[in-house]
Coordinates of C-alpha atoms and ligand atoms in Angstrom, one line a residue:
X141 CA 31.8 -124.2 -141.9
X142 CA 34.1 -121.6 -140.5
X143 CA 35.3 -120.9 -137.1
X144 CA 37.3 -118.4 -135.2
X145 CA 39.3 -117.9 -131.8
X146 CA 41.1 -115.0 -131.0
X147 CA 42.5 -115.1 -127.8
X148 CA 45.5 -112.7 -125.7
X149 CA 47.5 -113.8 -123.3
X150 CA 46.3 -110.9 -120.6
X151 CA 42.7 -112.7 -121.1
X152 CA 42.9 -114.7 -118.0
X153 CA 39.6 -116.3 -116.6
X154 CA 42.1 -117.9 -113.6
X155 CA 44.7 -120.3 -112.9
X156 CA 43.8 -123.7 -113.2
X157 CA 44.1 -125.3 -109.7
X158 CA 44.9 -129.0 -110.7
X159 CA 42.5 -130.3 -108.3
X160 CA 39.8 -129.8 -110.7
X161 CA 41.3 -133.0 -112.3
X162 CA 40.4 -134.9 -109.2
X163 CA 38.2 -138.0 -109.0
X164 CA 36.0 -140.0 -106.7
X165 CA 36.4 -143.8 -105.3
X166 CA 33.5 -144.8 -103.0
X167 CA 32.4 -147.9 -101.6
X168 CA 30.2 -149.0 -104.3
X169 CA 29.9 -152.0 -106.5
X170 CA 33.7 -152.9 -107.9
X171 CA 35.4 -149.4 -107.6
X172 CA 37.2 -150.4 -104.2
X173 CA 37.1 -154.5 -104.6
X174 CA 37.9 -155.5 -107.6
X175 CA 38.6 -152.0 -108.9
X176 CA 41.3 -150.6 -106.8
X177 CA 41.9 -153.2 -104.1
X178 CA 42.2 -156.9 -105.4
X179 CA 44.5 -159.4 -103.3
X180 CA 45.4 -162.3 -105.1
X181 CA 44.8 -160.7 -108.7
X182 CA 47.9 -161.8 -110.4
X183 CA 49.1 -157.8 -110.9
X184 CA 48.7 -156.9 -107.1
X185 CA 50.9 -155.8 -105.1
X186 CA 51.9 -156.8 -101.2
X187 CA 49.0 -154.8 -100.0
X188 CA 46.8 -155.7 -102.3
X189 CA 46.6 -152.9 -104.7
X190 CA 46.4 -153.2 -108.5
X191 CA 49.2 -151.9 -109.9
X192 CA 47.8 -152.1 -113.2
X193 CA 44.9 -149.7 -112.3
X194 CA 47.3 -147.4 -110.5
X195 CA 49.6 -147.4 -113.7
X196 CA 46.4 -146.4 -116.0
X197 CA 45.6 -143.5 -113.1
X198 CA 49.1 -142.5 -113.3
X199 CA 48.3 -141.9 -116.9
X200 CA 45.1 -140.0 -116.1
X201 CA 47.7 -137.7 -113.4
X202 CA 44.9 -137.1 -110.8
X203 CA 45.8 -135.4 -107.9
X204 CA 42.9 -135.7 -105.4
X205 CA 40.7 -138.6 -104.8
X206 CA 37.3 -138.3 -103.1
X207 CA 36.6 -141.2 -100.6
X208 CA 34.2 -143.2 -99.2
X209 CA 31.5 -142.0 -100.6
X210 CA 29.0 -140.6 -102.0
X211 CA 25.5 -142.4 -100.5
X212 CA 27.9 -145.4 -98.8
X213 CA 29.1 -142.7 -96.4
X214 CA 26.2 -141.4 -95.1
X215 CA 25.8 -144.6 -92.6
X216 CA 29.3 -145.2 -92.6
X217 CA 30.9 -145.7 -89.2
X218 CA 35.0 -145.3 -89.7
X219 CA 36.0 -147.4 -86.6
X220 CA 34.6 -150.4 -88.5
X221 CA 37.4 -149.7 -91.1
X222 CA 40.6 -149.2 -89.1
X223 CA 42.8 -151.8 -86.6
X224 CA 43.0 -155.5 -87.1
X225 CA 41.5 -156.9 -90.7
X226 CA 40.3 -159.7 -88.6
X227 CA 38.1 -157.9 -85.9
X228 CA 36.4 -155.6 -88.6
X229 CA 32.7 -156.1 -88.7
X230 CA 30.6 -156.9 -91.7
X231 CA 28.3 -154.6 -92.4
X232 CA 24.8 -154.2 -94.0
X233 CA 25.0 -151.2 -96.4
X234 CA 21.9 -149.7 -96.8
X235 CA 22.7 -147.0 -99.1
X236 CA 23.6 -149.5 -102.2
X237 CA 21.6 -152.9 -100.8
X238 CA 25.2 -154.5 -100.5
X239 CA 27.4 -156.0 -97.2
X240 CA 30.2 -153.6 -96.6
X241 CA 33.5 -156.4 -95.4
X242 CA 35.5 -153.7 -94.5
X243 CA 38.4 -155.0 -95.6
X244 CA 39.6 -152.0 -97.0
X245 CA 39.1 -148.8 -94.8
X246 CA 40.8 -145.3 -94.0
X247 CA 44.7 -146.1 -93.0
X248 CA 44.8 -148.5 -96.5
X249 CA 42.9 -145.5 -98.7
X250 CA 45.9 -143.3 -97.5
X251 CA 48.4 -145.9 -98.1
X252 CA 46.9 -146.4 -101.4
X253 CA 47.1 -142.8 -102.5
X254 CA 50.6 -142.8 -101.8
X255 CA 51.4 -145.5 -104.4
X256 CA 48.9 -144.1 -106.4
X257 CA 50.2 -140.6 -106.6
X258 CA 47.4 -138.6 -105.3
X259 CA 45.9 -136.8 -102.3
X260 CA 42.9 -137.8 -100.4
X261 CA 39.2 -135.5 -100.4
X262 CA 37.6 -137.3 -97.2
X263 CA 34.1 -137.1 -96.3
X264 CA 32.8 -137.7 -92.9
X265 CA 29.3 -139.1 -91.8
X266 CA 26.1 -136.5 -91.5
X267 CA 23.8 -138.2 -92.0
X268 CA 23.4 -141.2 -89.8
X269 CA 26.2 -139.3 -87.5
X270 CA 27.4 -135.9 -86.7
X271 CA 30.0 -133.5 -85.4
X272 CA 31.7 -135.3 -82.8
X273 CA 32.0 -138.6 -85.0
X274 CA 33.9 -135.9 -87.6
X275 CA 35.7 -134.3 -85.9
X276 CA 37.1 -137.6 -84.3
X277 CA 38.3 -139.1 -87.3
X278 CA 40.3 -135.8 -88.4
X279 CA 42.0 -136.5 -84.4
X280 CA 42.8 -139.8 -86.3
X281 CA 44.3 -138.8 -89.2
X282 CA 45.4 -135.4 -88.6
X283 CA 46.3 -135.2 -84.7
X284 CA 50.0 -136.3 -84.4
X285 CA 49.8 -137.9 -80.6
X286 CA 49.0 -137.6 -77.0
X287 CA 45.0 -138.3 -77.5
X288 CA 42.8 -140.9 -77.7
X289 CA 41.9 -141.0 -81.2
X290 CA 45.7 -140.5 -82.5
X291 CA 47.0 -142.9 -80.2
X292 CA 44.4 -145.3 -81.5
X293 CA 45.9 -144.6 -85.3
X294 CA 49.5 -145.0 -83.7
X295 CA 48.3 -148.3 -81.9
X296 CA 46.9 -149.4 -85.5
X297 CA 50.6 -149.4 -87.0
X298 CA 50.8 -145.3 -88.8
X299 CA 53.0 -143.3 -86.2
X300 CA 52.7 -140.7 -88.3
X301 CA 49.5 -138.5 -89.7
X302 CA 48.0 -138.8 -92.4
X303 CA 47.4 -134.5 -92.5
X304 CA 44.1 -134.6 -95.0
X305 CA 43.7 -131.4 -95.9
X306 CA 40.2 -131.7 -97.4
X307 CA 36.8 -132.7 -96.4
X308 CA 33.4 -133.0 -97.3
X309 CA 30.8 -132.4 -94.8
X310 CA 28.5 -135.3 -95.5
X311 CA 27.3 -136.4 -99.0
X312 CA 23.9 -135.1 -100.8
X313 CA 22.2 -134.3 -97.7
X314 CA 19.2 -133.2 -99.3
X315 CA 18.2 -136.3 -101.2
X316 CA 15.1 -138.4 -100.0
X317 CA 18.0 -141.6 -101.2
X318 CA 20.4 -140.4 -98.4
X319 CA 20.2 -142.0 -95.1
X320 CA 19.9 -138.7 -92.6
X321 CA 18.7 -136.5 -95.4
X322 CA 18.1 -133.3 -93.7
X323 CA 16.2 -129.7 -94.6
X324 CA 18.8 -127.0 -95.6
X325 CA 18.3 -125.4 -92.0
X326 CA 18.7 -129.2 -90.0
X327 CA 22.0 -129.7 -92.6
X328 CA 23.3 -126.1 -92.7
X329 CA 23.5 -126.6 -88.5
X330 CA 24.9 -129.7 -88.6
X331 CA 27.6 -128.7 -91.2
X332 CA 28.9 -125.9 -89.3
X333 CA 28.9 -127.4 -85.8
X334 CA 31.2 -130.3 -87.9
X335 CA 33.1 -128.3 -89.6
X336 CA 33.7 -125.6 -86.5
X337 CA 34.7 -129.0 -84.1
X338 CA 37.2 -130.4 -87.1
X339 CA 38.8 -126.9 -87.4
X340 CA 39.3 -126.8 -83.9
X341 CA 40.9 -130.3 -83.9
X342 CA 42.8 -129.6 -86.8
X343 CA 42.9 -125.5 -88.1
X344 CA 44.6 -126.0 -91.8
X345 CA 41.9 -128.1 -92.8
X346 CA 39.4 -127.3 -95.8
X347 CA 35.8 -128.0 -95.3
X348 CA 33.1 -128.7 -98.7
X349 CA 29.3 -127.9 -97.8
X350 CA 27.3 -129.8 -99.4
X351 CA 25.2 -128.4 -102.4
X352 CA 21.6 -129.9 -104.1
X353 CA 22.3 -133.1 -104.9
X354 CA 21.9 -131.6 -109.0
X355 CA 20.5 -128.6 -110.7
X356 CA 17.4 -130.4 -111.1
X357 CA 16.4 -130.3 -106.7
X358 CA 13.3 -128.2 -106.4
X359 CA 15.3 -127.0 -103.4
X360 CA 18.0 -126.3 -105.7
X361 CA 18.6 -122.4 -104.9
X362 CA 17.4 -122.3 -102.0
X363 CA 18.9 -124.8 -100.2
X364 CA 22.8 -123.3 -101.0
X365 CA 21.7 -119.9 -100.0
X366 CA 19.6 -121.3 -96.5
X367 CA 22.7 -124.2 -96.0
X368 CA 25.6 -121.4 -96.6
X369 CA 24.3 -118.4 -94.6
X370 CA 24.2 -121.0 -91.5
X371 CA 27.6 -122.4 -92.2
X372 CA 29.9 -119.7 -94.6
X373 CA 32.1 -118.9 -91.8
X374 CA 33.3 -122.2 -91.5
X375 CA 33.0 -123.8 -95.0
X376 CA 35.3 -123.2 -98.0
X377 CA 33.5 -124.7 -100.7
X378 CA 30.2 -125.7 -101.7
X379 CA 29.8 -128.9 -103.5
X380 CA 28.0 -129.5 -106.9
X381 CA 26.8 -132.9 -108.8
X382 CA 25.7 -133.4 -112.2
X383 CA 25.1 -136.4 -114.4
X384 CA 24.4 -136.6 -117.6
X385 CA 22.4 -139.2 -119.9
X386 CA 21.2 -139.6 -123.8
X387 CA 18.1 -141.0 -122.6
X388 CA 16.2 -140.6 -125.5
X389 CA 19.2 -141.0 -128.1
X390 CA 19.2 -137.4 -129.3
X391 CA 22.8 -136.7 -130.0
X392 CA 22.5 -133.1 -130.7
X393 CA 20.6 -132.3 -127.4
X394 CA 23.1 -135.1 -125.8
X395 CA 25.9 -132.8 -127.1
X396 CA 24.7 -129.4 -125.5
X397 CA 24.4 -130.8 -121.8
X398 CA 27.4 -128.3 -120.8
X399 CA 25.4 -125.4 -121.5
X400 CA 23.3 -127.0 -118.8
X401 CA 26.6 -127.3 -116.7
X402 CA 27.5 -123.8 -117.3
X403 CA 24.5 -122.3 -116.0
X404 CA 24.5 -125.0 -112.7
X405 CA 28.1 -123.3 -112.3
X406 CA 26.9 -120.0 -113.2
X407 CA 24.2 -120.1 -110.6
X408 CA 26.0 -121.4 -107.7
X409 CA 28.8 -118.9 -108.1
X410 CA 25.3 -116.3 -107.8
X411 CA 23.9 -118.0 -104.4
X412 CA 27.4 -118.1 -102.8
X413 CA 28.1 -114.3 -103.6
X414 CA 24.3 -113.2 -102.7
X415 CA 25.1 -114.8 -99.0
X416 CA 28.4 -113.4 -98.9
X417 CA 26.9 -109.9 -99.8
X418 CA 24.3 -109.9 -97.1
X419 CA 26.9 -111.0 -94.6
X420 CA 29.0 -108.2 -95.7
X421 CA 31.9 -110.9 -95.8
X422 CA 35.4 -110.6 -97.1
X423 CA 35.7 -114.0 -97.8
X424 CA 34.8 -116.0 -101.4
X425 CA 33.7 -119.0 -101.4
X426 CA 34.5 -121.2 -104.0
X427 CA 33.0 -124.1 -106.1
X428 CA 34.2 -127.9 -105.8
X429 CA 32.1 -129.7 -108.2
X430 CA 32.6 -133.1 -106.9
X431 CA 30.7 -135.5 -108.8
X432 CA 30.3 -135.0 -112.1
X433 CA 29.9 -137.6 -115.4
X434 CA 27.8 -139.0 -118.1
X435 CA 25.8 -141.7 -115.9
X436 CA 23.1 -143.3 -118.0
X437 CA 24.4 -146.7 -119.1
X438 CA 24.0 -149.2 -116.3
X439 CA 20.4 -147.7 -114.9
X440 CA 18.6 -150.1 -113.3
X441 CA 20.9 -153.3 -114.1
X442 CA 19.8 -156.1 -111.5
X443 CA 22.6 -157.7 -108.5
X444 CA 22.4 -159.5 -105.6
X445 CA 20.9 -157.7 -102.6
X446 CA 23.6 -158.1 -99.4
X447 CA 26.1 -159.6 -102.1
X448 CA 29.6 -158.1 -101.4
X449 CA 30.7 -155.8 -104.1
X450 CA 29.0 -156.9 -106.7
X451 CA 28.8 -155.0 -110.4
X452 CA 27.3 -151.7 -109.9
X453 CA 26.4 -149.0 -112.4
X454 CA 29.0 -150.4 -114.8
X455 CA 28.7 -148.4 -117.2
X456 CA 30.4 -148.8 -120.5
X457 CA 31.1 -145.7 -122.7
X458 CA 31.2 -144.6 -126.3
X459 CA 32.5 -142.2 -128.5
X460 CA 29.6 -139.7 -128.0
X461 CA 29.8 -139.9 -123.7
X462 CA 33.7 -139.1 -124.4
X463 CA 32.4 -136.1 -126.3
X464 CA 30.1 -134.5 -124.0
X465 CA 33.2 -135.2 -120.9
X466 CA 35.2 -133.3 -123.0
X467 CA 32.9 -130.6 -123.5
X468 CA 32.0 -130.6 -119.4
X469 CA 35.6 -130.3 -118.8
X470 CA 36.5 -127.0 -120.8
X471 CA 33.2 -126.0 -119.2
X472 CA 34.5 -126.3 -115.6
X473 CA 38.2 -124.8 -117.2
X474 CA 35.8 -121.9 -118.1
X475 CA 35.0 -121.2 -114.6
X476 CA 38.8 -121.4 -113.5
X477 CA 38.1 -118.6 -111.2
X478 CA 35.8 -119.9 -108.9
X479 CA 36.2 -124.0 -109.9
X480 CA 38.7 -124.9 -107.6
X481 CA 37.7 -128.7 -107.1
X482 CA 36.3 -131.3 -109.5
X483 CA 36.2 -135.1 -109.4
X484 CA 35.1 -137.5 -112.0
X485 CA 32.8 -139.8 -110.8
X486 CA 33.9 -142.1 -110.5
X487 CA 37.5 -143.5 -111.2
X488 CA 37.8 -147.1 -111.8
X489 CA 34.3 -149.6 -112.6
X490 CA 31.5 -147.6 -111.3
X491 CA 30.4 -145.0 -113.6
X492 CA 34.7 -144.4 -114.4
X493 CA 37.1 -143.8 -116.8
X494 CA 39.0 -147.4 -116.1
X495 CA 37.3 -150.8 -116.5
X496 CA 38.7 -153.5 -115.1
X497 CA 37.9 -157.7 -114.7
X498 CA 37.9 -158.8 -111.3
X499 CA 41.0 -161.4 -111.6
X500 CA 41.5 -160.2 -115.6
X501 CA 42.7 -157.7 -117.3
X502 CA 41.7 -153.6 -117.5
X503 CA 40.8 -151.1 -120.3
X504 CA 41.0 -147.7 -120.6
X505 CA 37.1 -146.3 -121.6
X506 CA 36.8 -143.8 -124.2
X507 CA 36.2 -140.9 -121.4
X508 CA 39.4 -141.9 -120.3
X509 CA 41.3 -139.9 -123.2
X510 CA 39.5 -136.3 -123.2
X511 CA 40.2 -136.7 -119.6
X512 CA 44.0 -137.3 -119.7
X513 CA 44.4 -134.9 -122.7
X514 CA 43.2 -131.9 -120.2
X515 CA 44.7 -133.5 -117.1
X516 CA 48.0 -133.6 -119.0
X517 CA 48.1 -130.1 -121.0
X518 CA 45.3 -127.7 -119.3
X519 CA 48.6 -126.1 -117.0
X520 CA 48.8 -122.6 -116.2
X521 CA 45.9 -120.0 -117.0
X522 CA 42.6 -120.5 -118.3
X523 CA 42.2 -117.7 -121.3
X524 CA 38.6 -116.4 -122.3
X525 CA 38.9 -116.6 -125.9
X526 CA 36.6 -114.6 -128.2
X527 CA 35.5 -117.3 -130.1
X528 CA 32.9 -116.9 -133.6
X529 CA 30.8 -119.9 -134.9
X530 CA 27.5 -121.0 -135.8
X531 CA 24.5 -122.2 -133.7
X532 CA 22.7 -125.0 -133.8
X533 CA 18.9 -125.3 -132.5
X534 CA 17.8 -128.7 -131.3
X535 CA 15.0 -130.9 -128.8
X536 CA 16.5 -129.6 -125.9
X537 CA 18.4 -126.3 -126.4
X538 CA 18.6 -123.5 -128.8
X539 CA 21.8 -121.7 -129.9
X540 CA 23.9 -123.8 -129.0
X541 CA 27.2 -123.4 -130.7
X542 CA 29.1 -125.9 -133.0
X543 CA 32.6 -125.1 -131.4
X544 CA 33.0 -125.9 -127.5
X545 CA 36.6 -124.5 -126.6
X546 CA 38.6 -123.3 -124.1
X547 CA 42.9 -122.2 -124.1
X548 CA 45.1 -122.5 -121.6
X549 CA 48.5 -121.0 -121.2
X550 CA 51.2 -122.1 -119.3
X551 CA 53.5 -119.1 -119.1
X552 CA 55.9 -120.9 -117.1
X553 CA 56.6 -123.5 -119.4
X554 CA 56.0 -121.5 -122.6
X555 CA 52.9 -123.8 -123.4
X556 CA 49.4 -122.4 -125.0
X557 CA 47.1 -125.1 -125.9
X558 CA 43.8 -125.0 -127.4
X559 CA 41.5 -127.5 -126.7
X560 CA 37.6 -127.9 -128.7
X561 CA 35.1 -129.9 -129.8
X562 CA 33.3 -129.5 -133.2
X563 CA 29.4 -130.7 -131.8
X564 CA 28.5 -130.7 -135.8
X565 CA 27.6 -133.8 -137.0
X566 CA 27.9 -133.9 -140.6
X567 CA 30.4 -130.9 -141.0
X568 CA 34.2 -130.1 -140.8
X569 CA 34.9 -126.6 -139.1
X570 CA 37.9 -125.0 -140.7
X571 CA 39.0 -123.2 -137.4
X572 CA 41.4 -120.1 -137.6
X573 CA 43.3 -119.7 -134.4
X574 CA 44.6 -115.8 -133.7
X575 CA 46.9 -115.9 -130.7
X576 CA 47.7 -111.9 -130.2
X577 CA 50.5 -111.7 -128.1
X578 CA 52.6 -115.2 -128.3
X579 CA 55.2 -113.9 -130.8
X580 CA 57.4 -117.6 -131.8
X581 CA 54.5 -119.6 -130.6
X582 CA 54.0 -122.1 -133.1
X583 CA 51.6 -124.9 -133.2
X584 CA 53.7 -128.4 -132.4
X585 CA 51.2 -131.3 -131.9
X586 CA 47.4 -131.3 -133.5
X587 CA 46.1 -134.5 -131.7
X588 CA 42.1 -135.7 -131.9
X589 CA 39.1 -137.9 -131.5
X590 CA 37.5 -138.0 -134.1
X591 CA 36.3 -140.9 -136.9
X592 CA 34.4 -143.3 -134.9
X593 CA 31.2 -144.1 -135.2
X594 CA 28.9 -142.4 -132.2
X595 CA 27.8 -145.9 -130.3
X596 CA 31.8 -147.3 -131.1
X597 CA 33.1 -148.8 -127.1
X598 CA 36.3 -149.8 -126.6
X599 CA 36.4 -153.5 -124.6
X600 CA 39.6 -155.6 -122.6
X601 CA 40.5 -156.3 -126.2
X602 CA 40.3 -153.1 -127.9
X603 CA 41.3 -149.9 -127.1
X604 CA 40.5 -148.3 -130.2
X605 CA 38.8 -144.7 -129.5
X606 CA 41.0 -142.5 -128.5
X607 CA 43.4 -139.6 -129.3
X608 CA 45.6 -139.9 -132.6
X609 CA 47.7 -137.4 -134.1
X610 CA 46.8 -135.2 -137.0
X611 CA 49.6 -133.2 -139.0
X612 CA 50.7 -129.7 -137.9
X613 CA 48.0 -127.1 -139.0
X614 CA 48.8 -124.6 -141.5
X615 CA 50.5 -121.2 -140.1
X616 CA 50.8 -118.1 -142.1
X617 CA 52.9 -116.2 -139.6
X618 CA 50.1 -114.7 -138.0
X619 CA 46.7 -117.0 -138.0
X620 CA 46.6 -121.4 -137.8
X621 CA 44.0 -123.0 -139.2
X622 CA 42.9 -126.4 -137.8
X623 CA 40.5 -128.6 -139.5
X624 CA 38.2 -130.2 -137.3
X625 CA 36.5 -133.0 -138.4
X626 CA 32.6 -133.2 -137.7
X627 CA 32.3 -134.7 -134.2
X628 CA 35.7 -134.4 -132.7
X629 CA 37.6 -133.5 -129.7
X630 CA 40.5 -131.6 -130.6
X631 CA 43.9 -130.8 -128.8
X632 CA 46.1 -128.5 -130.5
X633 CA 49.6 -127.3 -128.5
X634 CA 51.8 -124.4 -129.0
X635 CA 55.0 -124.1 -128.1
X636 CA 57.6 -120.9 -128.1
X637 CA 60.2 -121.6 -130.9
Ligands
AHR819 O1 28.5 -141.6 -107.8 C1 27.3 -142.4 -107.6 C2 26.4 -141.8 -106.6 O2 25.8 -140.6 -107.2 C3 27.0 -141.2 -105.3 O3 27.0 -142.2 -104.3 C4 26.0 -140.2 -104.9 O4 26.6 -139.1 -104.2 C5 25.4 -139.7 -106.2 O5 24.0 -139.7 -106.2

């Protein structure tokens, strides 16, 4: 079948704010032992760290990692985490069934996201806590001296502050799972008294109000506009989580869960601007869409109750999950305007994109390389193409079209790339590619996915689905035409001759 983009370089959507590459560690099954934290394993370093996970995130060039949860830190108490390794309680964790050690806490997270390259998304306790607990621990990391809570960081060994510039105001607080879940009006109180006291302690912060836990809420709605009009003057963001699952093995259906995304995004941006037009309000607030991932896999795989960190919704992906990650990723690029915050959840052993054997070895998953192809090349501007293809009806959507795609343009470095999935099964899409206004663009590197059976996993041994190049696509001086094979992510990159 055929396919066309036509796309101008004065057709911005927004500029991509690279945070929307994010990700998420929490304190849950191996992502922090065993994941990211492993003293003793062979390839750790003096603190403990894995540097063979941090050279695989490196790869993956995230640049803001939520932390510490997720459910974990709605009955997480910070003190337990911080000052001598030695006098740190156990704790039972009753989010996840597990005992927390808290060997690994808030000053080692910060250390870690040095070496790792990234910037830390905290979220404070509101559920089984509140304001004053928050806004203590941004005195801790944010407050440089001369008070009790940044002396106590001082006394701890970290003279200076840590100066986290985001955080999330609880986790999911409408879930019957979360410990403290609260009505919109009991969280929407509790948010801005938080968020108020932290931006008092510290005023360059940015606060996250938590969304519905997922489109699917029967609060969903409701609860942003309720939660927002009691907190917007305080908040700069409201949160949004999605999974996604092929849990009755329908491909095609499996393949269209971004339309699904687009219209959660699509929704939100509707409830943040209806409160912000009855509060005649000159600010925006934007979307931070902070958990998001196929999550299906590992559903209801048995471990020990009270165990420390034992394996946790290890999920192991295919070739078909790395599709419908890449198709959720040029659906949050499509919302460049108003997306300013994304995280992958999670990052390494629970639910990730990295896989690693607690004293062994690591892989790379197959969402891993849709991920890192964006992360690397999605620079600049997001452009609204005007794209033509077919449609496809199936179980769970109609029209849905064959071609997911999105371009970017980075003027600065003289980059456009084009990045799509063909959702056909059984058919190539010969895909012409007008770019209006790029005179000496060319197209220099046609990469893909493509060729692997829909089930195919890569495993500690092989690493075999992933990107591979593709010659150059033909150019006739005005129009490029890519061949997509049937079921493929596609990256192709233009550069000014
Ligand atoms: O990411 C796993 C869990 O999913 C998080 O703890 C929670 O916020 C969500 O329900």
């Amino acid at each position: 079948m055929k396919a066309k983009i036509t796309v101008a370089a004065e057709m911005k959507i927004g500029e991509i704010d690279r945070r929307v590459f994010g990700s998420f560690i929490e304190h849950l099954g191996r992502a922090v032992y065993g994941g990211i934290y492993e003293p003793g394993h062979p390839l750790a370093d003096e603190e403990g760290f894995r540097t063979d996970v941090i050279k695989m995130i490196n790869e993956l060039d995230v640049p803001v990692v939520r932390y510490p949860g997720g459910n974990f830190v709605s009955g997480y108490c910070w003190e337990d985490g911080v000052g001598p390794v030695s006098e740190r309680p156990k704790r039972l964790e009753l989010a996840w069934g597990v005992t927390e050690p808290n060997l690994f806490g808030t000053n080692e997270f910060m250390r870690w996201c040095k070496k790792a390259k990234t910037s830390p998304m905290m979220a404070v306790n509101l559920g089984t806590r509140g304001p004053e607990e928050a806004r203590q621990l941004v005195e801790y990391c944010n407050h440089k001296s001369d008070s009790k809570y940044s002396d106590l960081r001082i006394k701890h060994g970290y003279k200076d502050p840590w100066d986290v510039k985001l955080w999330c105001l609880g986790n999911e607080m409408d879930g019957p799972w979360q410990m403290g879940m609260k009505t919109a009006f009991e969280y929407g109180r509790t948010a801005n008294e938080a968020a108020k006291l932290m931006k008092w302690v510290d005023p360059s912060i940015e606060t996250v109000l938590c969304g519905s836990s997922s489109r699917g809420m029967h609060t969903f709605g409701k609860w942003e506009t309720e939660a927002l009009e009691l907190a917007y003057d305080n908040v700069d963001y409201i949160s949004l989580h999605q999974y996604y699952g092929n849990h009755s093995n329908d491909t095609p259906s499996f393949l269209a869960k971004s339309l699904e995304m687009e219209d959660f995004i699509y929704s939100v941006i509707c409830a943040a601007d209806y409160v912000k037009s009855f509060k005649r309000s000159k600010k925006t607030i934007n979307l931070s869409f902070d958990e998001w991932n196929v999550w299906y896999h590992s559903n209801g795989a048995p471990y020990d109750k009270w165990s420390i960190a034992p394996p946790q919704l290890e999920d192991i992906y295919n070739f078909e999950d790395a599709l419908v990650v890449a198709c959720m990723l040029i659906t949050l690029l499509r919302h460049a305007d108003r997306v300013k915050i994304a995280c992958l959840a999670q990052l390494v052993n629970v639910i990730a994109p990295i896989f690693t054997k607690t004293g062994g070895g690591a892989f790379r998953q197959t969402i891993f390389y849709p991920f890192e192809a964006l992360s690397k090349h999605a620079r600049g501007n997001a452009l609204r193409p005007i794209v033509t293809c077919d449609k496809y009806d199936c179980k769970e959507f109609t029209d849905v079209p064959y071609l997911e795609s999105i371009v970017t343009f980075d003027e600065e470095n003289e980059e456009a790339t084009v990045f799509c999935v063909n959702r056909s099964m059984e058919e190539n899409i010969l895909l012409d590619i007008s770019l209006l206004d790029f005179d000496g663009y060319k197209a220099v590197e046609f990469s893909s996915m493509d060729g692997y059976d829909i089930k195919q996993e890569n495993t500690f041994d092989k690493e075999d689905v992933k990107m591979h190049l593709n010659p150059l696509p033909e150019f006739d001086g005005k129009v490029t035409t890519a061949e997509l094979k049937p079921l493929s992510f596609n990256v192709i990159r233009f550069k000014k001759a």
